[in-house]
Amino acid sequence: MLINVEELKEAIIKAYETGNYDFVDDPHFFDEINIPIIAKAVSSIEDWNIIKSFLTKLPIEKISLIITELDDGLVEKILKEIDIKNIVQMIAEMDEEEAAEVVDQLPDEVKEEIIQKLDPKEYSEIAEYLKYPENSAARLTTRSFLKIYPYYTVGETLEIIRRKAEIGDLPDFLNYIYIVNSDDKLVGVVSLKELVISKPYLQVKSIMTIKLVYCSALDDKEEVAKLLRDYDLLAIPVVDKDQKLIGIITHDDIIEVIFEEYSEDILKSGAVESFEEPYVQLTPFQLAFKRATWLVFLFLASSLTSNVISSFSETLEKYVQLSFFIPLLVGTGGNSGSQSSVTILRSLALNELSEKDLFYIIKKEFKVGLFLSFQIGIVAVIYVLTMGIFVLKIRWEIVPVVVISQMLIVVWATLIGSILPIIAKKLKIDPAVMSAPFIATFVDATGLIIYFTVAKLILHI
Amino acid sequence: MLINVEELKEAIIKAYETGNYDFVDDPHFFDEINIPIIAKAVSSIEDWNIIKSFLTKLPIEKISLIITELDDGLVEKILKEIDIKNIVQMIAEMDEEEAAEVVDQLPDEVKEEIIQKLDPKEYSEIAEYLKYPENSAARLTTRSFLKIYPYYTVGETLEIIRRKAEIGDLPDFLNYIYIVNSDDKLVGVVSLKELVISKPYLQVKSIMTIKLVYCSALDDKEEVAKLLRDYDLLAIPVVDKDQKLIGIITHDDIIEVIFEEYSEDILKSGAVESFEEPYVQLTPFQLAFKRATWLVFLFLASSLTSNVISSFSETLEKYVQLSFFIPLLVGTGGNSGSQSSVTILRSLALNELSEKDLFYIIKKEFKVGLFLSFQIGIVAVIYVLTMGIFVLKIRWEIVPVVVISQMLIVVWATLIGSILPIIAKKLKIDPAVMSAPFIATFVDATGLIIYFTVAKLILHI
């Protein structure tokens, strides 16, 4: 159908190498290729010079379209390269919501200068966005929608739509038309489809839906995403604290929110700081930087394990064979902890559980832990009685130590894995930071205490 | 605005306890409450008897609406309780796409009986769906959409829409109208908005978009989700192998796909088998069952660590202090492996990287691993020279063993973490199974070999 990302990428690279950008000047270029394809191709190019060179060949209004499709990290880089004059022009062409995002990402050194060059009315609209927190519904809200009054007839409304279209003032999103009262409060909604099929003389109030789903400007955008999902909506109206309609959030922004959250959570699950640049455009140093802080933190936390083992060094000197099972026991603990933590994280993400359910979860996961512990106990008995005795040649008295401590560690880790995400949520920390590496590190140290304590008790050291 | 989930849940539980279900019989009940709220409330109730009792009070056409909003696991349970006659009626009322899902989930013992009772034409439509694989675009495709020919005028098209509305034959989704040629091949698309604002005498071919985005019936549904996201679409047309238009996939189904994938990937990241029932409705035994297989598998894989350590038991007997650092070294290895694996998993999920990029990734992650190794090396030196020497009282010659092997393990784990997901993808296994627990277990055994080999070389044992 369309020229694909791979082909366009190659064309851009070739143009850079040969200096021949004729394909961009072809008047049909933008007719034949969609902006998202260009954005994807740009994202897939590793060498920043090639991207820069390609973008300078494009008209500024196309760049402003491409920018709205790119990851934040890349946008920031691009903005640094564009003339102030051109940025001002770009912002003027965007709708306020996108313009606000661009202004938000401007390099500090030019921000002031650009803001001063903007039309004051335009800037005040942008400032209106930026006063809301970054994760709020308000930041996704477009002011471009159609609102009418309840006493308008269907015919009048369609006429308004046609007149607005003629003067180029029609909102992009017109699948729903919102009905407000004289105080600008939302009272109903009607779909364009309903308008088309209704008798022209009817008043919209007689056909509008009054079972309204809406959100507040300060709502978290991830909650709005769940609302849109639950009600299969194409857009959600947003009201301010006085219940006045300030705009709408459309499906495309919501899908973006869901993908962003998804991509962030994948990274969090492995204890990596979230980033928004394409992988190919990050240098190895930058990639290492996204991981180093957590890795060092976890190293230091994990170093407690050395203290634990060293404090039991007497036991260990008498029974060196106990060390054979250290990684197995704590590793299995870490795994069962990770399992329970992701189970709880999923339910928190889907709003099935909340921090209020802490005791319910503890009770339930304790039972889950017992089942798993019993299961692993059986496997562990078989393992130590065969492999342990015959291959590793361990002493008989170690058998119960390994089995009992493995069983206790599994129950303990299952509990910890389920409690930590809830505690994080209570402390208003994203529970997703209770990632598998975090849980495993925590369980390592505590699991060792269980192991050596059981050893001391059973071996009478 | 609407009665909320919590309130409804309590009302349902109270009704069960008192036997008084008057609130359901209230004719306004369904006017005032949305189906998704009912579905959420039902999902949040733990006791299956309460759910069953509530559902039996509802008219069958409402149950069929609620069912489309519920998780698959719960739907299966509900279907087991409904009379065959009622299931047949429910299926008849659903559109084919949803009906196919229900038929697919019917308990085997009644499936045949129900299929025979269905209207043959209806069943053949359902069978048409079920012949496609579960993850294919075809399974999400609704046949309910409007298609017209290019030579129709705008006025004629609007007239068709109004006539269809009068006889109750209008598709639910009407934001786009699709234009096909005489062979039923897709040639263009026009939005309802464009129809409304265009002159009635124009032919649709003069206003339709011909830059078409579409997918094939056999495409993977997750790929379709990315397409819809990239192009900010409300629906994507689906064509068969002869390029004939067979239907459309709408935004709400796509959002469902994204949420499902998200929820599955959270579970996979902690090595839990995916499940679709609400957490509260699974018994502890069932929850344990979702985890036991992986936990036992990882236990057995991890048991190799015992063999590795035992094979170095001579070294260990001479230097018992080496055991102090086992969990720290392999734990940090596991963490850096998890970090690189999630970084690659994210890029695979976002289509930034593919399995073709294996060597590119190896080269890049090797460099990332070197940076991290250097960083951790510095921290490790400081750690063993302070805590190691003064608190753990380790012998001097152990210092370089710990530092060097930690550095090597980090590089090794980083490489492994990035390679395994790509290999999984090459083998057509979901790369997300290369979860943190899996990587950690793999790195444990191999990391120990590195540690003790370095120890033997440096300590000359």
PDB file of N, CA and C in Angstrom, chain A residues 30-31 36-37 40 46 162 171-172 175 193 196 211 228-231 234 251 255-256 261-263 265 270-271 279-280 282 291 306 316 323 335 339 346-347 352 360 364-365 383 437, chain B residues 30-31 36-37 40 46 162 171-172 175 193 196 211 228-231 234 251 255-256 261-263 265 270-271 279-280 282 291 306 316 323 335 339 346-347 352 364-365 383 437:
ATOM      1  N   PHE A  30       4.624  14.031  -0.207  1.00  0.00           N
ATOM      2  CA  PHE A  30       3.754  14.020   0.965  1.00  0.00           C
ATOM      3  C   PHE A  30       2.341  13.509   0.668  1.00  0.00           C
ATOM      4  N   ASP A  31       1.978  13.461  -0.627  1.00  0.00           N
ATOM      5  CA  ASP A  31       0.687  12.864  -0.961  1.00  0.00           C
ATOM      6  C   ASP A  31       0.762  11.359  -0.793  1.00  0.00           C
ATOM      7  N   PRO A  36       3.022   9.311   9.870  1.00  0.00           N
ATOM      8  CA  PRO A  36       3.536   8.321  10.830  1.00  0.00           C
ATOM      9  C   PRO A  36       4.674   7.473  10.254  1.00  0.00           C
ATOM     10  N   ILE A  37       4.621   7.208   8.952  1.00  0.00           N
ATOM     11  CA  ILE A  37       5.703   6.440   8.323  1.00  0.00           C
ATOM     12  C   ILE A  37       6.998   7.251   8.385  1.00  0.00           C
ATOM     13  N   LYS A  40       8.296   7.120  11.895  1.00  0.00           N
ATOM     14  CA  LYS A  40       8.907   5.822  12.222  1.00  0.00           C
ATOM     15  C   LYS A  40      10.286   5.701  11.582  1.00  0.00           C
ATOM     16  N   GLU A  46      19.917   5.720  13.152  1.00  0.00           N
ATOM     17  CA  GLU A  46      20.790   5.778  14.307  1.00  0.00           C
ATOM     18  C   GLU A  46      21.565   7.092  14.353  1.00  0.00           C
ATOM     19  N   ARG A 162     -21.732  22.850   8.795  1.00  0.00           N
ATOM     20  CA  ARG A 162     -21.377  23.169   7.403  1.00  0.00           C
ATOM     21  C   ARG A 162     -20.772  24.565   7.291  1.00  0.00           C
ATOM     22  N   PRO A 171     -13.782  21.709  14.117  1.00  0.00           N
ATOM     23  CA  PRO A 171     -12.839  20.903  14.913  1.00  0.00           C
ATOM     24  C   PRO A 171     -12.483  19.607  14.181  1.00  0.00           C
ATOM     25  N   ASP A 172     -11.262  19.112  14.449  1.00  0.00           N
ATOM     26  CA  ASP A 172     -10.847  17.840  13.844  1.00  0.00           C
ATOM     27  C   ASP A 172     -11.781  16.714  14.264  1.00  0.00           C
ATOM     28  N   ASN A 175     -16.929  13.419  16.006  1.00  0.00           N
ATOM     29  CA  ASN A 175     -17.767  12.235  16.169  1.00  0.00           C
ATOM     30  C   ASN A 175     -18.800  12.417  17.272  1.00  0.00           C
ATOM     31  N   LYS A 193     -23.468  10.698  14.042  1.00  0.00           N
ATOM     32  CA  LYS A 193     -24.353   9.717  13.412  1.00  0.00           C
ATOM     33  C   LYS A 193     -25.810   9.962  13.795  1.00  0.00           C
ATOM     34  N   VAL A 196     -27.181  12.882  11.984  1.00  0.00           N
ATOM     35  CA  VAL A 196     -27.437  12.617  10.561  1.00  0.00           C
ATOM     36  C   VAL A 196     -28.757  11.880  10.375  1.00  0.00           C
ATOM     37  N   LYS A 211     -26.755  10.115  30.015  1.00  0.00           N
ATOM     38  CA  LYS A 211     -25.912   9.251  30.854  1.00  0.00           C
ATOM     39  C   LYS A 211     -24.469   9.598  30.500  1.00  0.00           C
ATOM     40  N   LEU A 228     -12.136   5.400  29.325  1.00  0.00           N
ATOM     41  CA  LEU A 228     -12.407   5.311  27.888  1.00  0.00           C
ATOM     42  C   LEU A 228     -12.538   3.853  27.454  1.00  0.00           C
ATOM     43  N   ARG A 229     -11.685   3.018  28.076  1.00  0.00           N
ATOM     44  CA  ARG A 229     -11.751   1.591  27.764  1.00  0.00           C
ATOM     45  C   ARG A 229     -13.064   0.979  28.246  1.00  0.00           C
ATOM     46  N   ASP A 230     -13.427   1.277  29.481  1.00  0.00           N
ATOM     47  CA  ASP A 230     -14.624   0.664  30.062  1.00  0.00           C
ATOM     48  C   ASP A 230     -15.876   1.022  29.265  1.00  0.00           C
ATOM     49  N   TYR A 231     -15.922   2.255  28.770  1.00  0.00           N
ATOM     50  CA  TYR A 231     -17.152   2.700  28.108  1.00  0.00           C
ATOM     51  C   TYR A 231     -17.061   2.681  26.588  1.00  0.00           C
ATOM     52  N   LEU A 234     -15.017   7.149  22.084  1.00  0.00           N
ATOM     53  CA  LEU A 234     -14.051   7.730  21.158  1.00  0.00           C
ATOM     54  C   LEU A 234     -13.415   8.973  21.756  1.00  0.00           C
ATOM     55  N   HIS A 251      -9.505   9.487  21.572  1.00  0.00           N
ATOM     56  CA  HIS A 251      -8.994   8.114  21.592  1.00  0.00           C
ATOM     57  C   HIS A 251      -7.517   7.993  21.250  1.00  0.00           C
ATOM     58  N   ILE A 255      -4.702   6.090  23.439  1.00  0.00           N
ATOM     59  CA  ILE A 255      -3.899   4.943  22.997  1.00  0.00           C
ATOM     60  C   ILE A 255      -2.422   5.244  23.230  1.00  0.00           C
ATOM     61  N   GLU A 256      -2.050   6.469  23.005  1.00  0.00           N
ATOM     62  CA  GLU A 256      -0.669   6.876  23.267  1.00  0.00           C
ATOM     63  C   GLU A 256      -0.323   6.695  24.746  1.00  0.00           C
ATOM     64  N   GLU A 261       2.589   3.857  29.003  1.00  0.00           N
ATOM     65  CA  GLU A 261       2.583   3.206  30.301  1.00  0.00           C
ATOM     66  C   GLU A 261       3.134   1.778  30.161  1.00  0.00           C
ATOM     67  N   TYR A 262       2.720   1.127  29.109  1.00  0.00           N
ATOM     68  CA  TYR A 262       3.147  -0.232  28.809  1.00  0.00           C
ATOM     69  C   TYR A 262       4.666  -0.274  28.667  1.00  0.00           C
ATOM     70  N   SER A 263       5.186   0.642  27.869  1.00  0.00           N
ATOM     71  CA  SER A 263       6.620   0.659  27.621  1.00  0.00           C
ATOM     72  C   SER A 263       7.391   1.004  28.901  1.00  0.00           C
ATOM     73  N   ASP A 265       6.372   0.361  31.969  1.00  0.00           N
ATOM     74  CA  ASP A 265       6.273  -0.751  32.911  1.00  0.00           C
ATOM     75  C   ASP A 265       7.181  -1.908  32.537  1.00  0.00           C
ATOM     76  N   GLY A 270      12.256  -4.566  35.017  1.00  0.00           N
ATOM     77  CA  GLY A 270      13.635  -5.033  35.093  1.00  0.00           C
ATOM     78  C   GLY A 270      14.529  -4.002  35.758  1.00  0.00           C
ATOM     79  N   ALA A 271      13.926  -3.074  36.520  1.00  0.00           N
ATOM     80  CA  ALA A 271      14.690  -2.063  37.252  1.00  0.00           C
ATOM     81  C   ALA A 271      15.520  -1.168  36.331  1.00  0.00           C
ATOM     82  N   TYR A 279      15.654   3.019  20.961  1.00  0.00           N
ATOM     83  CA  TYR A 279      16.867   2.301  21.371  1.00  0.00           C
ATOM     84  C   TYR A 279      18.051   2.624  20.474  1.00  0.00           C
ATOM     85  N   VAL A 280      17.818   2.621  19.163  1.00  0.00           N
ATOM     86  CA  VAL A 280      18.951   2.803  18.239  1.00  0.00           C
ATOM     87  C   VAL A 280      19.585   4.172  18.382  1.00  0.00           C
ATOM     88  N   LEU A 282      20.073   5.820  21.218  1.00  0.00           N
ATOM     89  CA  LEU A 282      20.791   6.019  22.473  1.00  0.00           C
ATOM     90  C   LEU A 282      22.185   5.415  22.333  1.00  0.00           C
ATOM     91  N   ARG A 291      20.565   2.516  33.549  1.00  0.00           N
ATOM     92  CA  ARG A 291      20.538   1.313  34.399  1.00  0.00           C
ATOM     93  C   ARG A 291      21.444   1.434  35.606  1.00  0.00           C
ATOM     94  N   SER A 306      26.366 -10.592  52.088  1.00  0.00           N
ATOM     95  CA  SER A 306      27.703 -10.982  52.538  1.00  0.00           C
ATOM     96  C   SER A 306      27.788 -10.909  54.055  1.00  0.00           C
ATOM     97  N   LEU A 316      29.164 -22.324  58.615  1.00  0.00           N
ATOM     98  CA  LEU A 316      29.583 -22.659  57.268  1.00  0.00           C
ATOM     99  C   LEU A 316      30.908 -23.408  57.266  1.00  0.00           C
ATOM    100  N   SER A 323      26.901 -24.320  51.611  1.00  0.00           N
ATOM    101  CA  SER A 323      27.032 -23.267  50.595  1.00  0.00           C
ATOM    102  C   SER A 323      26.568 -23.740  49.213  1.00  0.00           C
ATOM    103  N   ASN A 335      12.329 -16.015  42.886  1.00  0.00           N
ATOM    104  CA  ASN A 335      11.352 -16.316  41.837  1.00  0.00           C
ATOM    105  C   ASN A 335       9.926 -16.333  42.371  1.00  0.00           C
ATOM    106  N   GLN A 339       6.921 -13.781  41.350  1.00  0.00           N
ATOM    107  CA  GLN A 339       5.620 -14.256  40.892  1.00  0.00           C
ATOM    108  C   GLN A 339       4.479 -13.580  41.632  1.00  0.00           C
ATOM    109  N   ARG A 346      -0.370  -6.685  38.450  1.00  0.00           N
ATOM    110  CA  ARG A 346      -1.374  -6.751  37.381  1.00  0.00           C
ATOM    111  C   ARG A 346      -2.744  -6.326  37.909  1.00  0.00           C
ATOM    112  N   SER A 347      -3.112  -6.855  39.074  1.00  0.00           N
ATOM    113  CA  SER A 347      -4.430  -6.523  39.612  1.00  0.00           C
ATOM    114  C   SER A 347      -4.535  -5.053  40.012  1.00  0.00           C
ATOM    115  N   GLU A 352      -8.334  -3.987  39.858  1.00  0.00           N
ATOM    116  CA  GLU A 352      -9.054  -5.072  40.530  1.00  0.00           C
ATOM    117  C   GLU A 352      -8.811  -5.020  42.033  1.00  0.00           C
ATOM    118  N   TYR A 360      -6.557  -8.564  52.984  1.00  0.00           N
ATOM    119  CA  TYR A 360      -7.143  -9.609  52.130  1.00  0.00           C
ATOM    120  C   TYR A 360      -6.042 -10.301  51.328  1.00  0.00           C
ATOM    121  N   LYS A 364      -4.633 -14.182  51.471  1.00  0.00           N
ATOM    122  CA  LYS A 364      -4.743 -15.031  50.280  1.00  0.00           C
ATOM    123  C   LYS A 364      -3.367 -15.508  49.810  1.00  0.00           C
ATOM    124  N   GLU A 365      -2.401 -14.589  49.777  1.00  0.00           N
ATOM    125  CA  GLU A 365      -1.074 -14.977  49.290  1.00  0.00           C
ATOM    126  C   GLU A 365      -0.364 -15.900  50.279  1.00  0.00           C
ATOM    127  N   TYR A 383      14.880 -34.042  45.033  1.00  0.00           N
ATOM    128  CA  TYR A 383      16.163 -33.540  44.539  1.00  0.00           C
ATOM    129  C   TYR A 383      17.310 -33.831  45.507  1.00  0.00           C
ATOM    130  N   PRO A 437      13.922  -7.748  40.074  1.00  0.00           N
ATOM    131  CA  PRO A 437      15.252  -7.581  40.675  1.00  0.00           C
ATOM    132  C   PRO A 437      15.185  -7.035  42.101  1.00  0.00           C
TER     133      PRO A 437
ATOM    134  N   PHE B  30     -31.645  -0.087  34.521  1.00  0.00           N
ATOM    135  CA  PHE B  30     -30.733  -0.116  33.379  1.00  0.00           C
ATOM    136  C   PHE B  30     -30.621   1.227  32.667  1.00  0.00           C
ATOM    137  N   ASP B  31     -31.560   2.138  32.954  1.00  0.00           N
ATOM    138  CA  ASP B  31     -31.403   3.480  32.380  1.00  0.00           C
ATOM    139  C   ASP B  31     -30.314   4.225  33.118  1.00  0.00           C
ATOM    140  N   PRO B  36     -20.864  -1.389  31.601  1.00  0.00           N
ATOM    141  CA  PRO B  36     -19.505  -1.623  32.107  1.00  0.00           C
ATOM    142  C   PRO B  36     -19.415  -1.561  33.631  1.00  0.00           C
ATOM    143  N   ILE B  37     -20.248  -0.730  34.250  1.00  0.00           N
ATOM    144  CA  ILE B  37     -20.246  -0.660  35.714  1.00  0.00           C
ATOM    145  C   ILE B  37     -20.746  -1.992  36.288  1.00  0.00           C
ATOM    146  N   LYS B  40     -17.992  -4.522  35.933  1.00  0.00           N
ATOM    147  CA  LYS B  40     -16.917  -4.319  36.918  1.00  0.00           C
ATOM    148  C   LYS B  40     -17.351  -4.797  38.300  1.00  0.00           C
ATOM    149  N   GLU B  46     -16.313 -11.770  45.077  1.00  0.00           N
ATOM    150  CA  GLU B  46     -15.491 -12.954  45.258  1.00  0.00           C
ATOM    151  C   GLU B  46     -16.311 -14.241  45.177  1.00  0.00           C
ATOM    152  N   ARG B 162     -29.881   7.237   6.183  1.00  0.00           N
ATOM    153  CA  ARG B 162     -31.159   7.518   6.845  1.00  0.00           C
ATOM    154  C   ARG B 162     -32.154   6.372   6.645  1.00  0.00           C
ATOM    155  N   PRO B 171     -25.239   0.134  10.720  1.00  0.00           N
ATOM    156  CA  PRO B 171     -24.140  -0.411  11.525  1.00  0.00           C
ATOM    157  C   PRO B 171     -23.873   0.480  12.742  1.00  0.00           C
ATOM    158  N   ASP B 172     -23.377  -0.143  13.831  1.00  0.00           N
ATOM    159  CA  ASP B 172     -23.020   0.634  15.020  1.00  0.00           C
ATOM    160  C   ASP B 172     -21.949   1.667  14.701  1.00  0.00           C
ATOM    161  N   ASN B 175     -18.406   6.022  11.717  1.00  0.00           N
ATOM    162  CA  ASN B 175     -17.506   7.159  11.595  1.00  0.00           C
ATOM    163  C   ASN B 175     -16.763   7.166  10.266  1.00  0.00           C
ATOM    164  N   LYS B 193     -18.032  12.785   8.838  1.00  0.00           N
ATOM    165  CA  LYS B 193     -17.868  14.237   8.911  1.00  0.00           C
ATOM    166  C   LYS B 193     -17.683  14.838   7.513  1.00  0.00           C
ATOM    167  N   VAL B 196     -20.932  14.939   5.725  1.00  0.00           N
ATOM    168  CA  VAL B 196     -21.850  15.966   6.214  1.00  0.00           C
ATOM    169  C   VAL B 196     -21.494  17.343   5.654  1.00  0.00           C
ATOM    170  N   LYS B 211      -5.357   7.192   0.248  1.00  0.00           N
ATOM    171  CA  LYS B 211      -4.171   6.722   0.986  1.00  0.00           C
ATOM    172  C   LYS B 211      -4.681   5.775   2.054  1.00  0.00           C
ATOM    173  N   LEU B 228      -3.176   0.883  14.099  1.00  0.00           N
ATOM    174  CA  LEU B 228      -4.215   1.836  14.503  1.00  0.00           C
ATOM    175  C   LEU B 228      -3.600   2.979  15.310  1.00  0.00           C
ATOM    176  N   ARG B 229      -2.619   2.628  16.130  1.00  0.00           N
ATOM    177  CA  ARG B 229      -1.951   3.643  16.924  1.00  0.00           C
ATOM    178  C   ARG B 229      -1.154   4.602  16.026  1.00  0.00           C
ATOM    179  N   ASP B 230      -0.380   4.029  15.113  1.00  0.00           N
ATOM    180  CA  ASP B 230       0.465   4.863  14.268  1.00  0.00           C
ATOM    181  C   ASP B 230      -0.351   5.854  13.453  1.00  0.00           C
ATOM    182  N   TYR B 231      -1.514   5.446  12.995  1.00  0.00           N
ATOM    183  CA  TYR B 231      -2.283   6.302  12.090  1.00  0.00           C
ATOM    184  C   TYR B 231      -3.446   7.001  12.774  1.00  0.00           C
ATOM    185  N   LEU B 234      -9.782   5.352  13.880  1.00  0.00           N
ATOM    186  CA  LEU B 234     -10.887   4.858  14.702  1.00  0.00           C
ATOM    187  C   LEU B 234     -11.231   3.428  14.336  1.00  0.00           C
ATOM    188  N   HIS B 251     -11.768   0.723  17.163  1.00  0.00           N
ATOM    189  CA  HIS B 251     -10.886   1.190  18.233  1.00  0.00           C
ATOM    190  C   HIS B 251     -11.103   0.485  19.564  1.00  0.00           C
ATOM    191  N   ILE B 255      -8.260  -1.334  21.809  1.00  0.00           N
ATOM    192  CA  ILE B 255      -7.877  -0.955  23.177  1.00  0.00           C
ATOM    193  C   ILE B 255      -7.913  -2.194  24.069  1.00  0.00           C
ATOM    194  N   GLU B 256      -8.897  -3.054  23.828  1.00  0.00           N
ATOM    195  CA  GLU B 256      -8.978  -4.305  24.577  1.00  0.00           C
ATOM    196  C   GLU B 256      -7.728  -5.163  24.338  1.00  0.00           C
ATOM    197  N   GLU B 261      -2.697  -7.506  26.298  1.00  0.00           N
ATOM    198  CA  GLU B 261      -1.287  -7.772  26.094  1.00  0.00           C
ATOM    199  C   GLU B 261      -0.491  -7.239  27.282  1.00  0.00           C
ATOM    200  N   TYR B 262      -0.876  -6.054  27.727  1.00  0.00           N
ATOM    201  CA  TYR B 262      -0.235  -5.393  28.843  1.00  0.00           C
ATOM    202  C   TYR B 262      -0.330  -6.272  30.090  1.00  0.00           C
ATOM    203  N   SER B 263      -1.549  -6.743  30.357  1.00  0.00           N
ATOM    204  CA  SER B 263      -1.769  -7.549  31.548  1.00  0.00           C
ATOM    205  C   SER B 263      -1.013  -8.881  31.461  1.00  0.00           C
ATOM    206  N   ASP B 265       1.762  -9.382  29.746  1.00  0.00           N
ATOM    207  CA  ASP B 265       3.198  -9.145  29.841  1.00  0.00           C
ATOM    208  C   ASP B 265       3.646  -8.863  31.266  1.00  0.00           C
ATOM    209  N   GLY B 270       7.197 -11.822  35.495  1.00  0.00           N
ATOM    210  CA  GLY B 270       7.538 -12.476  36.749  1.00  0.00           C
ATOM    211  C   GLY B 270       7.374 -13.978  36.659  1.00  0.00           C
ATOM    212  N   ALA B 271       7.371 -14.515  35.430  1.00  0.00           N
ATOM    213  CA  ALA B 271       7.278 -15.956  35.215  1.00  0.00           C
ATOM    214  C   ALA B 271       5.989 -16.552  35.778  1.00  0.00           C
ATOM    215  N   TYR B 279      -8.485 -11.407  40.012  1.00  0.00           N
ATOM    216  CA  TYR B 279      -7.729 -11.959  41.128  1.00  0.00           C
ATOM    217  C   TYR B 279      -8.631 -12.467  42.239  1.00  0.00           C
ATOM    218  N   VAL B 280      -9.653 -11.664  42.588  1.00  0.00           N
ATOM    219  CA  VAL B 280     -10.488 -12.037  43.739  1.00  0.00           C
ATOM    220  C   VAL B 280     -11.268 -13.326  43.497  1.00  0.00           C
ATOM    221  N   LEU B 282     -10.162 -16.004  41.892  1.00  0.00           N
ATOM    222  CA  LEU B 282      -9.335 -17.203  41.837  1.00  0.00           C
ATOM    223  C   LEU B 282      -9.055 -17.672  43.261  1.00  0.00           C
ATOM    224  N   ARG B 291       1.438 -20.556  38.941  1.00  0.00           N
ATOM    225  CA  ARG B 291       2.854 -20.251  39.171  1.00  0.00           C
ATOM    226  C   ARG B 291       3.700 -21.500  39.321  1.00  0.00           C
ATOM    227  N   SER B 306      24.020 -25.849  42.413  1.00  0.00           N
ATOM    228  CA  SER B 306      24.598 -26.702  43.453  1.00  0.00           C
ATOM    229  C   SER B 306      25.724 -27.552  42.877  1.00  0.00           C
ATOM    230  N   LEU B 316      36.527 -24.002  47.783  1.00  0.00           N
ATOM    231  CA  LEU B 316      35.696 -23.405  48.817  1.00  0.00           C
ATOM    232  C   LEU B 316      36.162 -23.807  50.214  1.00  0.00           C
ATOM    233  N   SER B 323      32.434 -17.902  49.851  1.00  0.00           N
ATOM    234  CA  SER B 323      30.980 -18.107  49.840  1.00  0.00           C
ATOM    235  C   SER B 323      30.217 -16.850  50.269  1.00  0.00           C
ATOM    236  N   ASN B 335      20.564  -9.077  38.054  1.00  0.00           N
ATOM    237  CA  ASN B 335      19.958  -7.756  37.868  1.00  0.00           C
ATOM    238  C   ASN B 335      20.394  -7.104  36.564  1.00  0.00           C
ATOM    239  N   GLN B 339      18.004  -6.151  33.413  1.00  0.00           N
ATOM    240  CA  GLN B 339      17.970  -4.806  32.832  1.00  0.00           C
ATOM    241  C   GLN B 339      18.128  -4.846  31.320  1.00  0.00           C
ATOM    242  N   ARG B 346      11.306  -4.178  25.465  1.00  0.00           N
ATOM    243  CA  ARG B 346      10.559  -2.960  25.155  1.00  0.00           C
ATOM    244  C   ARG B 346      10.713  -2.598  23.678  1.00  0.00           C
ATOM    245  N   SER B 347      11.942  -2.643  23.195  1.00  0.00           N
ATOM    246  CA  SER B 347      12.155  -2.250  21.800  1.00  0.00           C
ATOM    247  C   SER B 347      11.520  -3.237  20.822  1.00  0.00           C
ATOM    248  N   GLU B 352      10.767  -1.333  17.457  1.00  0.00           N
ATOM    249  CA  GLU B 352      11.984  -0.578  17.157  1.00  0.00           C
ATOM    250  C   GLU B 352      13.101  -1.508  16.708  1.00  0.00           C
ATOM    251  N   LYS B 364      26.159  -3.555  20.648  1.00  0.00           N
ATOM    252  CA  LYS B 364      25.802  -2.404  21.480  1.00  0.00           C
ATOM    253  C   LYS B 364      25.745  -2.774  22.965  1.00  0.00           C
ATOM    254  N   GLU B 365      25.109  -3.908  23.257  1.00  0.00           N
ATOM    255  CA  GLU B 365      24.973  -4.285  24.667  1.00  0.00           C
ATOM    256  C   GLU B 365      26.319  -4.701  25.272  1.00  0.00           C
ATOM    257  N   TYR B 383      33.728  -1.236  48.081  1.00  0.00           N
ATOM    258  CA  TYR B 383      33.015  -2.105  49.011  1.00  0.00           C
ATOM    259  C   TYR B 383      33.932  -3.151  49.653  1.00  0.00           C
ATOM    260  N   PRO B 437      13.093 -13.547  36.301  1.00  0.00           N
ATOM    261  CA  PRO B 437      13.440 -14.790  36.994  1.00  0.00           C
ATOM    262  C   PRO B 437      14.192 -15.777  36.094  1.00  0.00           C
TER     263      PRO B 437
END
